[in-house]
Coordinates of C-alpha atoms in Angstrom, one line a residue:
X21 CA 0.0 23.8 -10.1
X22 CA 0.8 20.7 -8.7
X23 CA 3.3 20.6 -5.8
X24 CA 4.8 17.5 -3.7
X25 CA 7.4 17.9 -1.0
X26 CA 9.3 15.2 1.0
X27 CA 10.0 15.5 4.8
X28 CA 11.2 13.2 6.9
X29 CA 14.7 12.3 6.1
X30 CA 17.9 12.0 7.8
X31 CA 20.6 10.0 9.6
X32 CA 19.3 6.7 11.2
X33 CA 21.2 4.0 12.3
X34 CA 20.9 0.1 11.0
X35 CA 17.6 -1.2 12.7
X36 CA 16.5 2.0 13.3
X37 CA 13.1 3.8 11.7
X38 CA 12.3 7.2 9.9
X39 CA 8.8 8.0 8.4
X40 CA 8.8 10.1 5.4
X41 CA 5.9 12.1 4.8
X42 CA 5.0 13.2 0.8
X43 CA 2.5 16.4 0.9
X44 CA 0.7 17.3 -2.4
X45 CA -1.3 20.2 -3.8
X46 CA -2.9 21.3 -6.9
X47 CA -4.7 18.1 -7.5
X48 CA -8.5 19.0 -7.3
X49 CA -9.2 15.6 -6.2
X50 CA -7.5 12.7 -4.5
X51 CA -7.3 10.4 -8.3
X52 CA -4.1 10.1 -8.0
X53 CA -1.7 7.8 -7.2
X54 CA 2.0 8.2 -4.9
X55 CA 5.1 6.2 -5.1
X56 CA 7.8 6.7 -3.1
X57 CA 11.2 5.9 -5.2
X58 CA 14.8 5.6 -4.0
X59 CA 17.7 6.6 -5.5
X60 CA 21.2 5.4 -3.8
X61 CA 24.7 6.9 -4.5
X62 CA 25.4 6.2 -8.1
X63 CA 22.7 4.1 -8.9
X64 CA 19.4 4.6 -11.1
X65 CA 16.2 5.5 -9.7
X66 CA 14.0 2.5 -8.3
X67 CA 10.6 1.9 -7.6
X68 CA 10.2 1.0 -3.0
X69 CA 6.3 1.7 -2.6
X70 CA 3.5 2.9 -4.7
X71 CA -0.4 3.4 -3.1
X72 CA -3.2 3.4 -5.6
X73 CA -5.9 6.6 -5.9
X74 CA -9.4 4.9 -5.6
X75 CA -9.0 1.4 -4.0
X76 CA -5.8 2.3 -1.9
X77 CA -4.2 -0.9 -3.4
X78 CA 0.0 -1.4 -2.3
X79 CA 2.9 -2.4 -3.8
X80 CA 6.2 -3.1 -2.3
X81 CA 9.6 -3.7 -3.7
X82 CA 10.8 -6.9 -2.9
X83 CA 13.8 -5.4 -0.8
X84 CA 11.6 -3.3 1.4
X85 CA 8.3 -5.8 2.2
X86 CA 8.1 -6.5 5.4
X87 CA 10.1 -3.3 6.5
X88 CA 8.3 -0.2 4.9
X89 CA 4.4 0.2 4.7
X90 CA 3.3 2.9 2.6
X91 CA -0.8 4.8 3.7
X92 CA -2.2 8.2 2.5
X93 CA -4.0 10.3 4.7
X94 CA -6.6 12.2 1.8
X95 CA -7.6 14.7 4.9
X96 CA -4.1 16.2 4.9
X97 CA -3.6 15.4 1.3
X98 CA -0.8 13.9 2.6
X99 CA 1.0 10.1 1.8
X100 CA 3.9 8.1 4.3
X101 CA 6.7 5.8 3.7
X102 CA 7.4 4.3 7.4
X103 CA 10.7 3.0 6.9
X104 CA 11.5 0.0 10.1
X105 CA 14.6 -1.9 10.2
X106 CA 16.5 0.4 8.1
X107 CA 19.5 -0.8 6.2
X108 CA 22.7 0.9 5.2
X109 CA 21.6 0.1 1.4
X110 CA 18.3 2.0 1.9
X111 CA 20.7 5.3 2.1
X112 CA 20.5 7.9 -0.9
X113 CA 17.5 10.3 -1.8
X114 CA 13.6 9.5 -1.9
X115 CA 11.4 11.1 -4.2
X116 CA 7.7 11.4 -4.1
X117 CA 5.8 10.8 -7.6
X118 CA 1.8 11.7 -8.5
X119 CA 0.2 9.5 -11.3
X120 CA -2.7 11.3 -12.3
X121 CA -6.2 9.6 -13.2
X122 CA -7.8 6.4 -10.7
X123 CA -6.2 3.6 -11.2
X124 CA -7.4 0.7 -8.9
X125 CA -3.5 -0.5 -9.2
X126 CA -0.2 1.5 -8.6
X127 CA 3.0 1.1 -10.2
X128 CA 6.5 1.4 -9.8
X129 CA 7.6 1.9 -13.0
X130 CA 9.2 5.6 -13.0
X131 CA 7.6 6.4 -16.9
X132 CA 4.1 5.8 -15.3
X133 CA 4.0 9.1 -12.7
X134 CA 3.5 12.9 -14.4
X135 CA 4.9 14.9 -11.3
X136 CA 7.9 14.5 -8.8
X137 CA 9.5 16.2 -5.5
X138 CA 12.5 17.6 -5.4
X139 CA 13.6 14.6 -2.8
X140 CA 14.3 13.8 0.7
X141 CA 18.0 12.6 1.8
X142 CA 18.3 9.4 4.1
X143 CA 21.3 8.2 5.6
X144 CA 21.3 4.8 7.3
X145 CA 24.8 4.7 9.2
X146 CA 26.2 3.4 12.4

């Protein structure tokens, strides 16, 4: 059964840093890809970071290059979102997603992934 669980949230304050860690289980290999998505008070669901399953190939949201970086750690089955220069409108609740299958790219498109976490809350707050 496949499992992924967020850690890593909580209050930060503008400029500050919090690195969210995504562990998964039940895959019987490491073909699969991660996203990290963000979901803010009220608003839909978006795509911030995705890292591919065979040629560890990135993608960023335009509103988080240069701030987040996203790498997976197959040893300890285990992918991050390091979150720098945090902004009050990265507050709300990221989620964790597993695509199944290699892929050399990743997406961020929420209908590509097969599995989710139950979330991680992050507040960004001075």
């Amino acid at each position: 059964q496949v499992q992924l669980v967020e850690s890593g949230g909580g209050l930060a304050r503008p400029g500050g840093s919090l690195r969210l860690s995504c562990a998964a289980s039940g895959f019987t290999e490491d073909d699969h890809s991660i996203g990290w998505f963000h979901q803010a008070p009220g608003k839909l669901r978006e795509g911030v970071s995705c890292i591919s399953s065979s040629a560890g190939k990135t993608a960023y949201a335009e509103s988080t290059k240069g701030r987040f970086t996203i790498s997976r750690d197959n040893s300890k089955k285990t992918v991050y979102l390091q979150m720098n220069n945090l902004k009050p409108e990265d507050t709300g609740v990221y989620y964790c997603a597993a695509r199944e299958a290699i892929h050399y790219y990743c997406s961020l498109a929420l209908s590509s992934y097969d599995y989710w976490g139950l979330g991680t809350d992050v507040t960004v707050s001075s």
